[in-house]
Every structure is written in C-alpha cells, then in structure tokens.
Amino acid sequence: MARPTNRAITGKTLRLAALVLATALFSPAVLPGTLPLPGTARAAEGSTLAAPTGKVILEVSGSIAVTNTSEGSAAFDRAMLAAMPRSAIETTTPWTEGAQRFEGVLLADLVARLGATGTRITARALNDYSYAFDLADATSHGALIADLTNGKQMSVRERGPLWIVFPLDEMKEMTEVERHEMQSRMVWQLKQITFN
C-alpha cells in the first residue's frame, strides 16, 4: 500500500489559513493597539442581517455569506455599525494633530459577522479612490473601521463618515516603506468594502 503524500501548501492556502487564524484569534481584547469598549461583547455570528432603516453608509460585497440586499451585498447604516462589537484605537496619524481616539468596528469583527472569505480587501472612498490590500495582514494589525473621532461622528469634511484606521503608534518596528504602505490602507470617507 502506498503512503499518502503531503500536498504542497500554496501561497493561497497559507493566506487563507492566516485569515482564518486571524479571524478566530484576534478578538477586540487581543488585537494590538485596540481596546474593547464596555458593553460590546462579540456578537454571535448570525446567518441573517437586518435591512438598514437609516441612510446606508457602508456597502460590503464580494465573497460574503451574509447579505441583506437583492444584489447580494451587505448594507449598513450608522445604527447597525454602532450595534456591532466596538473597539477603540488611540494613535497619531499624518493627517491629524496629536493623538486621536478612534472608535468603531474591527475589520476582523466585520469579516466574522459576514462570513467573509478571500485574501484581499478593496476599500473604496466617496471620491472613488480605492486601495486593495492583504486581508489577513490588515486584520492582524488591528484595522478599525472608525465612525467616531474623540467621541464625535466624523463628517465628510473630517474624513468621515467612516475611516479605516490602524494603530500606527503601536507599529514602531515598521520601516518607512512599510509605514507608507500601512498609511495607504487608511482609506477615509470609506463607502464600500469588497472581499475577494
């Protein structure tokens, strides 16, 4: 009887494994640079998502299992995002003065809630600027979809209503090239996320 051979592990397999591990392990309590907010226990993963009743501020599409639109995407209003597990990051950015406190939903929690798969995320802003990056890397670095800065909703003029933020001050080991890459992922005036 022939012995079974080990299958080669491809880059795609490794990226998928890293995404699954990041989603499973990185709850708001353990992500670097993030703080879970009181009263925001991790929501149970559901197979349904209610339709938004207010103005839609985020549309999520692509490789997701949970949707609430006829187009197969997930639409969120402000109240829906506020009802998800909340986290906070206090960090400086090149675009703000001094340390700011950002509050919102961890990308890892959005991935878990929607059953998102894939290895890449594309974030698109209101002005159609978009940036694509590695999903596992973003979740492991504590990417936050912020809807509050210093306790206040962000207007479009203030880079809102949503802004992808990373805890830059916690990433001191990064080279300048890595820091620039991380900053490029911080899409403000976020309107759409696509998982692929």
PDB file of N, CA and C in Angstrom, residues 54-151:
ATOM      1  N   GLY A  54     -31.893  53.345   8.266  1.00  0.00           N
ATOM      2  CA  GLY A  54     -31.377  54.693   8.059  1.00  0.00           C
ATOM      3  C   GLY A  54     -30.563  54.763   6.773  1.00  0.00           C
ATOM      4  N   LYS A  55     -29.896  55.889   6.588  1.00  0.00           N
ATOM      5  CA  LYS A  55     -29.060  56.099   5.407  1.00  0.00           C
ATOM      6  C   LYS A  55     -27.895  55.109   5.414  1.00  0.00           C
ATOM      7  N   VAL A  56     -27.705  54.423   4.294  1.00  0.00           N
ATOM      8  CA  VAL A  56     -26.613  53.458   4.170  1.00  0.00           C
ATOM      9  C   VAL A  56     -25.290  54.220   4.103  1.00  0.00           C
ATOM     10  N   ILE A  57     -24.345  53.843   4.994  1.00  0.00           N
ATOM     11  CA  ILE A  57     -23.030  54.495   4.979  1.00  0.00           C
ATOM     12  C   ILE A  57     -21.912  53.524   4.604  1.00  0.00           C
ATOM     13  N   LEU A  58     -22.219  52.225   4.546  1.00  0.00           N
ATOM     14  CA  LEU A  58     -21.211  51.244   4.142  1.00  0.00           C
ATOM     15  C   LEU A  58     -21.888  50.103   3.401  1.00  0.00           C
ATOM     16  N   GLU A  59     -21.337  49.773   2.241  1.00  0.00           N
ATOM     17  CA  GLU A  59     -21.789  48.610   1.487  1.00  0.00           C
ATOM     18  C   GLU A  59     -20.629  47.636   1.396  1.00  0.00           C
ATOM     19  N   VAL A  60     -20.897  46.377   1.713  1.00  0.00           N
ATOM     20  CA  VAL A  60     -19.875  45.335   1.675  1.00  0.00           C
ATOM     21  C   VAL A  60     -20.310  44.296   0.648  1.00  0.00           C
ATOM     22  N   SER A  61     -19.393  43.932  -0.245  1.00  0.00           N
ATOM     23  CA  SER A  61     -19.733  42.988  -1.308  1.00  0.00           C
ATOM     24  C   SER A  61     -18.584  42.008  -1.521  1.00  0.00           C
ATOM     25  N   GLY A  62     -18.763  41.154  -2.506  1.00  0.00           N
ATOM     26  CA  GLY A  62     -17.734  40.163  -2.830  1.00  0.00           C
ATOM     27  C   GLY A  62     -18.006  38.840  -2.155  1.00  0.00           C
ATOM     28  N   SER A  63     -16.959  38.235  -1.640  1.00  0.00           N
ATOM     29  CA  SER A  63     -17.037  36.898  -1.042  1.00  0.00           C
ATOM     30  C   SER A  63     -17.554  36.967   0.386  1.00  0.00           C
ATOM     31  N   ILE A  64     -18.883  37.159   0.527  1.00  0.00           N
ATOM     32  CA  ILE A  64     -19.509  37.205   1.851  1.00  0.00           C
ATOM     33  C   ILE A  64     -20.689  36.240   1.871  1.00  0.00           C
ATOM     34  N   ALA A  65     -20.916  35.628   3.026  1.00  0.00           N
ATOM     35  CA  ALA A  65     -22.001  34.659   3.167  1.00  0.00           C
ATOM     36  C   ALA A  65     -23.294  35.295   3.646  1.00  0.00           C
ATOM     37  N   VAL A  66     -23.202  36.399   4.372  1.00  0.00           N
ATOM     38  CA  VAL A  66     -24.377  37.044   4.959  1.00  0.00           C
ATOM     39  C   VAL A  66     -24.646  38.346   4.207  1.00  0.00           C
ATOM     40  N   THR A  67     -25.856  38.476   3.663  1.00  0.00           N
ATOM     41  CA  THR A  67     -26.222  39.664   2.890  1.00  0.00           C
ATOM     42  C   THR A  67     -27.587  40.177   3.344  1.00  0.00           C
ATOM     43  N   ASN A  68     -27.911  41.390   2.908  1.00  0.00           N
ATOM     44  CA  ASN A  68     -29.247  41.925   3.196  1.00  0.00           C
ATOM     45  C   ASN A  68     -29.788  42.772   2.041  1.00  0.00           C
ATOM     46  N   THR A  69     -29.223  42.604   0.848  1.00  0.00           N
ATOM     47  CA  THR A  69     -29.729  43.312  -0.330  1.00  0.00           C
ATOM     48  C   THR A  69     -30.011  42.308  -1.443  1.00  0.00           C
ATOM     49  N   SER A  70     -30.815  42.711  -2.397  1.00  0.00           N
ATOM     50  CA  SER A  70     -31.123  41.829  -3.525  1.00  0.00           C
ATOM     51  C   SER A  70     -29.918  41.648  -4.444  1.00  0.00           C
ATOM     52  N   GLU A  71     -28.925  42.537  -4.320  1.00  0.00           N
ATOM     53  CA  GLU A  71     -27.712  42.436  -5.130  1.00  0.00           C
ATOM     54  C   GLU A  71     -26.681  41.495  -4.518  1.00  0.00           C
ATOM     55  N   GLY A  72     -26.984  40.921  -3.356  1.00  0.00           N
ATOM     56  CA  GLY A  72     -26.044  40.007  -2.714  1.00  0.00           C
ATOM     57  C   GLY A  72     -24.941  40.700  -1.940  1.00  0.00           C
ATOM     58  N   SER A  73     -25.202  41.916  -1.496  1.00  0.00           N
ATOM     59  CA  SER A  73     -24.233  42.650  -0.682  1.00  0.00           C
ATOM     60  C   SER A  73     -24.826  42.866   0.712  1.00  0.00           C
ATOM     61  N   ALA A  74     -24.032  43.453   1.568  1.00  0.00           N
ATOM     62  CA  ALA A  74     -24.493  43.794   2.920  1.00  0.00           C
ATOM     63  C   ALA A  74     -24.429  45.306   3.066  1.00  0.00           C
ATOM     64  N   ALA A  75     -25.558  45.921   3.365  1.00  0.00           N
ATOM     65  CA  ALA A  75     -25.632  47.373   3.532  1.00  0.00           C
ATOM     66  C   ALA A  75     -25.793  47.688   5.016  1.00  0.00           C
ATOM     67  N   PHE A  76     -25.017  48.670   5.490  1.00  0.00           N
ATOM     68  CA  PHE A  76     -25.049  49.064   6.897  1.00  0.00           C
ATOM     69  C   PHE A  76     -25.384  50.544   7.027  1.00  0.00           C
ATOM     70  N   ASP A  77     -26.297  50.853   7.950  1.00  0.00           N
ATOM     71  CA  ASP A  77     -26.487  52.246   8.342  1.00  0.00           C
ATOM     72  C   ASP A  77     -25.691  52.467   9.630  1.00  0.00           C
ATOM     73  N   ARG A  78     -25.679  53.688  10.114  1.00  0.00           N
ATOM     74  CA  ARG A  78     -24.891  54.033  11.302  1.00  0.00           C
ATOM     75  C   ARG A  78     -25.307  53.202  12.521  1.00  0.00           C
ATOM     76  N   ALA A  79     -26.608  53.004  12.710  1.00  0.00           N
ATOM     77  CA  ALA A  79     -27.096  52.254  13.874  1.00  0.00           C
ATOM     78  C   ALA A  79     -26.646  50.796  13.829  1.00  0.00           C
ATOM     79  N   MET A  80     -26.613  50.208  12.648  1.00  0.00           N
ATOM     80  CA  MET A  80     -26.182  48.816  12.524  1.00  0.00           C
ATOM     81  C   MET A  80     -24.715  48.664  12.903  1.00  0.00           C
ATOM     82  N   LEU A  81     -23.888  49.601  12.464  1.00  0.00           N
ATOM     83  CA  LEU A  81     -22.469  49.551  12.835  1.00  0.00           C
ATOM     84  C   LEU A  81     -22.293  49.795  14.326  1.00  0.00           C
ATOM     85  N   ALA A  82     -23.092  50.700  14.878  1.00  0.00           N
ATOM     86  CA  ALA A  82     -22.997  51.004  16.311  1.00  0.00           C
ATOM     87  C   ALA A  82     -23.406  49.809  17.167  1.00  0.00           C
ATOM     88  N   ALA A  83     -24.231  48.911  16.625  1.00  0.00           N
ATOM     89  CA  ALA A  83     -24.689  47.744  17.373  1.00  0.00           C
ATOM     90  C   ALA A  83     -23.685  46.591  17.349  1.00  0.00           C
ATOM     91  N   MET A  84     -22.666  46.685  16.501  1.00  0.00           N
ATOM     92  CA  MET A  84     -21.649  45.631  16.441  1.00  0.00           C
ATOM     93  C   MET A  84     -20.651  45.809  17.581  1.00  0.00           C
ATOM     94  N   PRO A  85     -19.837  44.785  17.859  1.00  0.00           N
ATOM     95  CA  PRO A  85     -18.801  44.939  18.886  1.00  0.00           C
ATOM     96  C   PRO A  85     -17.933  46.155  18.579  1.00  0.00           C
ATOM     97  N   ARG A  86     -17.641  46.954  19.592  1.00  0.00           N
ATOM     98  CA  ARG A  86     -16.927  48.219  19.400  1.00  0.00           C
ATOM     99  C   ARG A  86     -15.528  48.137  19.999  1.00  0.00           C
ATOM    100  N   SER A  87     -14.593  48.801  19.357  1.00  0.00           N
ATOM    101  CA  SER A  87     -13.219  48.896  19.836  1.00  0.00           C
ATOM    102  C   SER A  87     -12.733  50.318  19.634  1.00  0.00           C
ATOM    103  N   ALA A  88     -11.607  50.632  20.252  1.00  0.00           N
ATOM    104  CA  ALA A  88     -11.033  51.971  20.143  1.00  0.00           C
ATOM    105  C   ALA A  88      -9.530  51.876  19.931  1.00  0.00           C
ATOM    106  N   ILE A  89      -9.006  52.837  19.194  1.00  0.00           N
ATOM    107  CA  ILE A  89      -7.572  52.991  18.973  1.00  0.00           C
ATOM    108  C   ILE A  89      -7.225  54.429  19.312  1.00  0.00           C
ATOM    109  N   GLU A  90      -6.164  54.626  20.062  1.00  0.00           N
ATOM    110  CA  GLU A  90      -5.636  55.975  20.262  1.00  0.00           C
ATOM    111  C   GLU A  90      -4.290  56.028  19.563  1.00  0.00           C
ATOM    112  N   THR A  91      -4.197  56.890  18.551  1.00  0.00           N
ATOM    113  CA  THR A  91      -2.986  56.953  17.748  1.00  0.00           C
ATOM    114  C   THR A  91      -2.852  58.311  17.079  1.00  0.00           C
ATOM    115  N   THR A  92      -1.658  58.592  16.617  1.00  0.00           N
ATOM    116  CA  THR A  92      -1.435  59.769  15.783  1.00  0.00           C
ATOM    117  C   THR A  92      -1.508  59.323  14.328  1.00  0.00           C
ATOM    118  N   THR A  93      -1.802  60.264  13.447  1.00  0.00           N
ATOM    119  CA  THR A  93      -1.781  59.999  12.008  1.00  0.00           C
ATOM    120  C   THR A  93      -1.099  61.186  11.342  1.00  0.00           C
ATOM    121  N   PRO A  94      -0.643  61.027  10.110  1.00  0.00           N
ATOM    122  CA  PRO A  94      -0.048  62.157   9.397  1.00  0.00           C
ATOM    123  C   PRO A  94      -1.062  63.257   9.064  1.00  0.00           C
ATOM    124  N   TRP A  95      -2.364  62.957   9.199  1.00  0.00           N
ATOM    125  CA  TRP A  95      -3.405  63.884   8.764  1.00  0.00           C
ATOM    126  C   TRP A  95      -4.125  64.578   9.914  1.00  0.00           C
ATOM    127  N   THR A  96      -3.755  64.247  11.141  1.00  0.00           N
ATOM    128  CA  THR A  96      -4.400  64.850  12.309  1.00  0.00           C
ATOM    129  C   THR A  96      -3.342  65.432  13.230  1.00  0.00           C
ATOM    130  N   GLU A  97      -3.765  66.337  14.105  1.00  0.00           N
ATOM    131  CA  GLU A  97      -2.845  66.943  15.066  1.00  0.00           C
ATOM    132  C   GLU A  97      -2.910  66.194  16.384  1.00  0.00           C
ATOM    133  N   GLY A  98      -1.792  65.632  16.796  1.00  0.00           N
ATOM    134  CA  GLY A  98      -1.729  64.927  18.065  1.00  0.00           C
ATOM    135  C   GLY A  98      -2.479  63.607  18.032  1.00  0.00           C
ATOM    136  N   ALA A  99      -2.439  62.914  19.156  1.00  0.00           N
ATOM    137  CA  ALA A  99      -3.127  61.625  19.262  1.00  0.00           C
ATOM    138  C   ALA A  99      -4.638  61.830  19.233  1.00  0.00           C
ATOM    139  N   GLN A 100      -5.312  60.959  18.515  1.00  0.00           N
ATOM    140  CA  GLN A 100      -6.767  60.984  18.395  1.00  0.00           C
ATOM    141  C   GLN A 100      -7.304  59.637  18.868  1.00  0.00           C
ATOM    142  N   ARG A 101      -8.503  59.654  19.416  1.00  0.00           N
ATOM    143  CA  ARG A 101      -9.158  58.400  19.820  1.00  0.00           C
ATOM    144  C   ARG A 101     -10.203  58.058  18.762  1.00  0.00           C
ATOM    145  N   PHE A 102      -9.979  56.954  18.076  1.00  0.00           N
ATOM    146  CA  PHE A 102     -10.888  56.470  17.042  1.00  0.00           C
ATOM    147  C   PHE A 102     -11.690  55.304  17.609  1.00  0.00           C
ATOM    148  N   GLU A 103     -12.998  55.313  17.373  1.00  0.00           N
ATOM    149  CA  GLU A 103     -13.867  54.230  17.828  1.00  0.00           C
ATOM    150  C   GLU A 103     -14.628  53.675  16.632  1.00  0.00           C
ATOM    151  N   GLY A 104     -14.841  52.372  16.664  1.00  0.00           N
ATOM    152  CA  GLY A 104     -15.576  51.746  15.578  1.00  0.00           C
ATOM    153  C   GLY A 104     -15.562  50.242  15.674  1.00  0.00           C
ATOM    154  N   VAL A 105     -15.657  49.605  14.514  1.00  0.00           N
ATOM    155  CA  VAL A 105     -15.755  48.153  14.395  1.00  0.00           C
ATOM    156  C   VAL A 105     -14.451  47.619  13.821  1.00  0.00           C
ATOM    157  N   LEU A 106     -13.884  46.621  14.483  1.00  0.00           N
ATOM    158  CA  LEU A 106     -12.693  45.986  13.940  1.00  0.00           C
ATOM    159  C   LEU A 106     -13.031  45.289  12.628  1.00  0.00           C
ATOM    160  N   LEU A 107     -12.135  45.404  11.653  1.00  0.00           N
ATOM    161  CA  LEU A 107     -12.320  44.705  10.386  1.00  0.00           C
ATOM    162  C   LEU A 107     -12.492  43.205  10.635  1.00  0.00           C
ATOM    163  N   ALA A 108     -11.760  42.654  11.598  1.00  0.00           N
ATOM    164  CA  ALA A 108     -11.880  41.226  11.929  1.00  0.00           C
ATOM    165  C   ALA A 108     -13.299  40.873  12.367  1.00  0.00           C
ATOM    166  N   ASP A 109     -13.964  41.768  13.087  1.00  0.00           N
ATOM    167  CA  ASP A 109     -15.343  41.514  13.514  1.00  0.00           C
ATOM    168  C   ASP A 109     -16.315  41.590  12.341  1.00  0.00           C
ATOM    169  N   LEU A 110     -16.073  42.490  11.397  1.00  0.00           N
ATOM    170  CA  LEU A 110     -16.913  42.570  10.199  1.00  0.00           C
ATOM    171  C   LEU A 110     -16.744  41.299   9.364  1.00  0.00           C
ATOM    172  N   VAL A 111     -15.503  40.837   9.224  1.00  0.00           N
ATOM    173  CA  VAL A 111     -15.220  39.592   8.498  1.00  0.00           C
ATOM    174  C   VAL A 111     -16.007  38.440   9.115  1.00  0.00           C
ATOM    175  N   ALA A 112     -15.942  38.328  10.441  1.00  0.00           N
ATOM    176  CA  ALA A 112     -16.634  37.240  11.139  1.00  0.00           C
ATOM    177  C   ALA A 112     -18.148  37.360  10.999  1.00  0.00           C
ATOM    178  N   ARG A 113     -18.688  38.562  11.141  1.00  0.00           N
ATOM    179  CA  ARG A 113     -20.143  38.770  11.087  1.00  0.00           C
ATOM    180  C   ARG A 113     -20.729  38.402   9.733  1.00  0.00           C
ATOM    181  N   LEU A 114     -19.974  38.719   8.669  1.00  0.00           N
ATOM    182  CA  LEU A 114     -20.485  38.493   7.317  1.00  0.00           C
ATOM    183  C   LEU A 114     -20.018  37.176   6.713  1.00  0.00           C
ATOM    184  N   GLY A 115     -19.189  36.431   7.441  1.00  0.00           N
ATOM    185  CA  GLY A 115     -18.658  35.190   6.884  1.00  0.00           C
ATOM    186  C   GLY A 115     -17.833  35.457   5.645  1.00  0.00           C
ATOM    187  N   ALA A 116     -17.060  36.540   5.672  1.00  0.00           N
ATOM    188  CA  ALA A 116     -16.263  36.937   4.512  1.00  0.00           C
ATOM    189  C   ALA A 116     -15.100  35.976   4.309  1.00  0.00           C
ATOM    190  N   THR A 117     -14.829  35.698   3.051  1.00  0.00           N
ATOM    191  CA  THR A 117     -13.689  34.865   2.688  1.00  0.00           C
ATOM    192  C   THR A 117     -12.881  35.600   1.637  1.00  0.00           C
ATOM    193  N   GLY A 118     -11.814  35.000   1.237  1.00  0.00           N
ATOM    194  CA  GLY A 118     -10.936  35.633   0.269  1.00  0.00           C
ATOM    195  C   GLY A 118      -9.659  36.071   0.953  1.00  0.00           C
ATOM    196  N   THR A 119      -8.772  36.609   0.174  1.00  0.00           N
ATOM    197  CA  THR A 119      -7.471  37.006   0.704  1.00  0.00           C
ATOM    198  C   THR A 119      -7.204  38.496   0.586  1.00  0.00           C
ATOM    199  N   ARG A 120      -8.045  39.191  -0.165  1.00  0.00           N
ATOM    200  CA  ARG A 120      -7.812  40.618  -0.411  1.00  0.00           C
ATOM    201  C   ARG A 120      -9.047  41.421  -0.035  1.00  0.00           C
ATOM    202  N   ILE A 121      -8.799  42.667   0.308  1.00  0.00           N
ATOM    203  CA  ILE A 121      -9.870  43.627   0.565  1.00  0.00           C
ATOM    204  C   ILE A 121      -9.610  44.834  -0.331  1.00  0.00           C
ATOM    205  N   THR A 122     -10.671  45.339  -0.929  1.00  0.00           N
ATOM    206  CA  THR A 122     -10.583  46.605  -1.656  1.00  0.00           C
ATOM    207  C   THR A 122     -11.490  47.589  -0.939  1.00  0.00           C
ATOM    208  N   ALA A 123     -10.898  48.699  -0.506  1.00  0.00           N
ATOM    209  CA  ALA A 123     -11.639  49.757   0.188  1.00  0.00           C
ATOM    210  C   ALA A 123     -11.818  50.914  -0.782  1.00  0.00           C
ATOM    211  N   ARG A 124     -13.053  51.396  -0.921  1.00  0.00           N
ATOM    212  CA  ARG A 124     -13.366  52.487  -1.862  1.00  0.00           C
ATOM    213  C   ARG A 124     -13.962  53.661  -1.098  1.00  0.00           C
ATOM    214  N   ALA A 125     -13.496  54.855  -1.442  1.00  0.00           N
ATOM    215  CA  ALA A 125     -13.940  56.087  -0.794  1.00  0.00           C
ATOM    216  C   ALA A 125     -15.049  56.761  -1.600  1.00  0.00           C
ATOM    217  N   LEU A 126     -15.655  57.768  -0.996  1.00  0.00           N
ATOM    218  CA  LEU A 126     -16.720  58.529  -1.662  1.00  0.00           C
ATOM    219  C   LEU A 126     -16.258  59.138  -2.980  1.00  0.00           C
ATOM    220  N   ASN A 127     -14.973  59.522  -3.065  1.00  0.00           N
ATOM    221  CA  ASN A 127     -14.457  60.129  -4.297  1.00  0.00           C
ATOM    222  C   ASN A 127     -13.944  59.075  -5.278  1.00  0.00           C
ATOM    223  N   ASP A 128     -14.257  57.793  -5.017  1.00  0.00           N
ATOM    224  CA  ASP A 128     -13.883  56.629  -5.818  1.00  0.00           C
ATOM    225  C   ASP A 128     -12.405  56.261  -5.742  1.00  0.00           C
ATOM    226  N   TYR A 129     -11.633  56.911  -4.855  1.00  0.00           N
ATOM    227  CA  TYR A 129     -10.284  56.426  -4.566  1.00  0.00           C
ATOM    228  C   TYR A 129     -10.441  55.025  -3.999  1.00  0.00           C
ATOM    229  N   SER A 130      -9.613  54.100  -4.438  1.00  0.00           N
ATOM    230  CA  SER A 130      -9.676  52.755  -3.868  1.00  0.00           C
ATOM    231  C   SER A 130      -8.271  52.230  -3.654  1.00  0.00           C
ATOM    232  N   TYR A 131      -8.166  51.335  -2.695  1.00  0.00           N
ATOM    233  CA  TYR A 131      -6.879  50.720  -2.394  1.00  0.00           C
ATOM    234  C   TYR A 131      -7.138  49.272  -2.014  1.00  0.00           C
ATOM    235  N   ALA A 132      -6.393  48.354  -2.621  1.00  0.00           N
ATOM    236  CA  ALA A 132      -6.534  46.923  -2.337  1.00  0.00           C
ATOM    237  C   ALA A 132      -5.334  46.455  -1.533  1.00  0.00           C
ATOM    238  N   PHE A 133      -5.594  45.602  -0.540  1.00  0.00           N
ATOM    239  CA  PHE A 133      -4.506  45.104   0.297  1.00  0.00           C
ATOM    240  C   PHE A 133      -4.856  43.750   0.886  1.00  0.00           C
ATOM    241  N   ASP A 134      -3.863  43.115   1.495  1.00  0.00           N
ATOM    242  CA  ASP A 134      -3.997  41.777   2.057  1.00  0.00           C
ATOM    243  C   ASP A 134      -4.913  41.791   3.276  1.00  0.00           C
ATOM    244  N   LEU A 135      -5.925  40.947   3.265  1.00  0.00           N
ATOM    245  CA  LEU A 135      -6.916  40.929   4.337  1.00  0.00           C
ATOM    246  C   LEU A 135      -6.341  40.399   5.646  1.00  0.00           C
ATOM    247  N   ALA A 136      -5.611  39.295   5.610  1.00  0.00           N
ATOM    248  CA  ALA A 136      -5.057  38.715   6.841  1.00  0.00           C
ATOM    249  C   ALA A 136      -4.101  39.693   7.515  1.00  0.00           C
ATOM    250  N   ASP A 137      -3.301  40.380   6.725  1.00  0.00           N
ATOM    251  CA  ASP A 137      -2.366  41.356   7.282  1.00  0.00           C
ATOM    252  C   ASP A 137      -3.115  42.511   7.940  1.00  0.00           C
ATOM    253  N   ALA A 138      -4.172  42.966   7.302  1.00  0.00           N
ATOM    254  CA  ALA A 138      -4.949  44.085   7.860  1.00  0.00           C
ATOM    255  C   ALA A 138      -5.626  43.699   9.167  1.00  0.00           C
ATOM    256  N   THR A 139      -6.198  42.491   9.224  1.00  0.00           N
ATOM    257  CA  THR A 139      -6.867  42.088  10.463  1.00  0.00           C
ATOM    258  C   THR A 139      -5.861  41.838  11.573  1.00  0.00           C
ATOM    259  N   SER A 140      -4.704  41.283  11.240  1.00  0.00           N
ATOM    260  CA  SER A 140      -3.704  41.013  12.281  1.00  0.00           C
ATOM    261  C   SER A 140      -3.079  42.294  12.818  1.00  0.00           C
ATOM    262  N   HIS A 141      -3.123  43.370  12.055  1.00  0.00           N
ATOM    263  CA  HIS A 141      -2.606  44.662  12.518  1.00  0.00           C
ATOM    264  C   HIS A 141      -3.684  45.524  13.172  1.00  0.00           C
ATOM    265  N   GLY A 142      -4.864  44.983  13.389  1.00  0.00           N
ATOM    266  CA  GLY A 142      -5.889  45.703  14.138  1.00  0.00           C
ATOM    267  C   GLY A 142      -6.624  46.781  13.371  1.00  0.00           C
ATOM    268  N   ALA A 143      -6.878  46.567  12.066  1.00  0.00           N
ATOM    269  CA  ALA A 143      -7.617  47.553  11.272  1.00  0.00           C
ATOM    270  C   ALA A 143      -8.983  47.823  11.902  1.00  0.00           C
ATOM    271  N   LEU A 144      -9.300  49.095  12.054  1.00  0.00           N
ATOM    272  CA  LEU A 144     -10.554  49.539  12.657  1.00  0.00           C
ATOM    273  C   LEU A 144     -11.326  50.366  11.640  1.00  0.00           C
ATOM    274  N   ILE A 145     -12.610  50.088  11.483  1.00  0.00           N
ATOM    275  CA  ILE A 145     -13.477  50.929  10.657  1.00  0.00           C
ATOM    276  C   ILE A 145     -14.082  51.941  11.618  1.00  0.00           C
ATOM    277  N   ALA A 146     -13.455  53.098  11.694  1.00  0.00           N
ATOM    278  CA  ALA A 146     -13.837  54.111  12.684  1.00  0.00           C
ATOM    279  C   ALA A 146     -15.002  54.945  12.186  1.00  0.00           C
ATOM    280  N   ASP A 147     -15.956  55.194  13.108  1.00  0.00           N
ATOM    281  CA  ASP A 147     -17.061  56.105  12.819  1.00  0.00           C
ATOM    282  C   ASP A 147     -17.099  57.263  13.814  1.00  0.00           C
ATOM    283  N   LEU A 148     -16.227  57.228  14.805  1.00  0.00           N
ATOM    284  CA  LEU A 148     -16.119  58.316  15.784  1.00  0.00           C
ATOM    285  C   LEU A 148     -14.656  58.708  15.965  1.00  0.00           C
ATOM    286  N   THR A 149     -14.426  59.997  16.076  1.00  0.00           N
ATOM    287  CA  THR A 149     -13.118  60.518  16.457  1.00  0.00           C
ATOM    288  C   THR A 149     -13.319  61.366  17.690  1.00  0.00           C
ATOM    289  N   ASN A 150     -12.599  61.019  18.747  1.00  0.00           N
ATOM    290  CA  ASN A 150     -12.719  61.726  20.028  1.00  0.00           C
ATOM    291  C   ASN A 150     -14.174  61.830  20.476  1.00  0.00           C
ATOM    292  N   GLY A 151     -14.927  60.739  20.255  1.00  0.00           N
ATOM    293  CA  GLY A 151     -16.311  60.657  20.709  1.00  0.00           C
ATOM    294  C   GLY A 151     -17.336  61.318  19.811  1.00  0.00           C
TER     295      GLY A 151
END
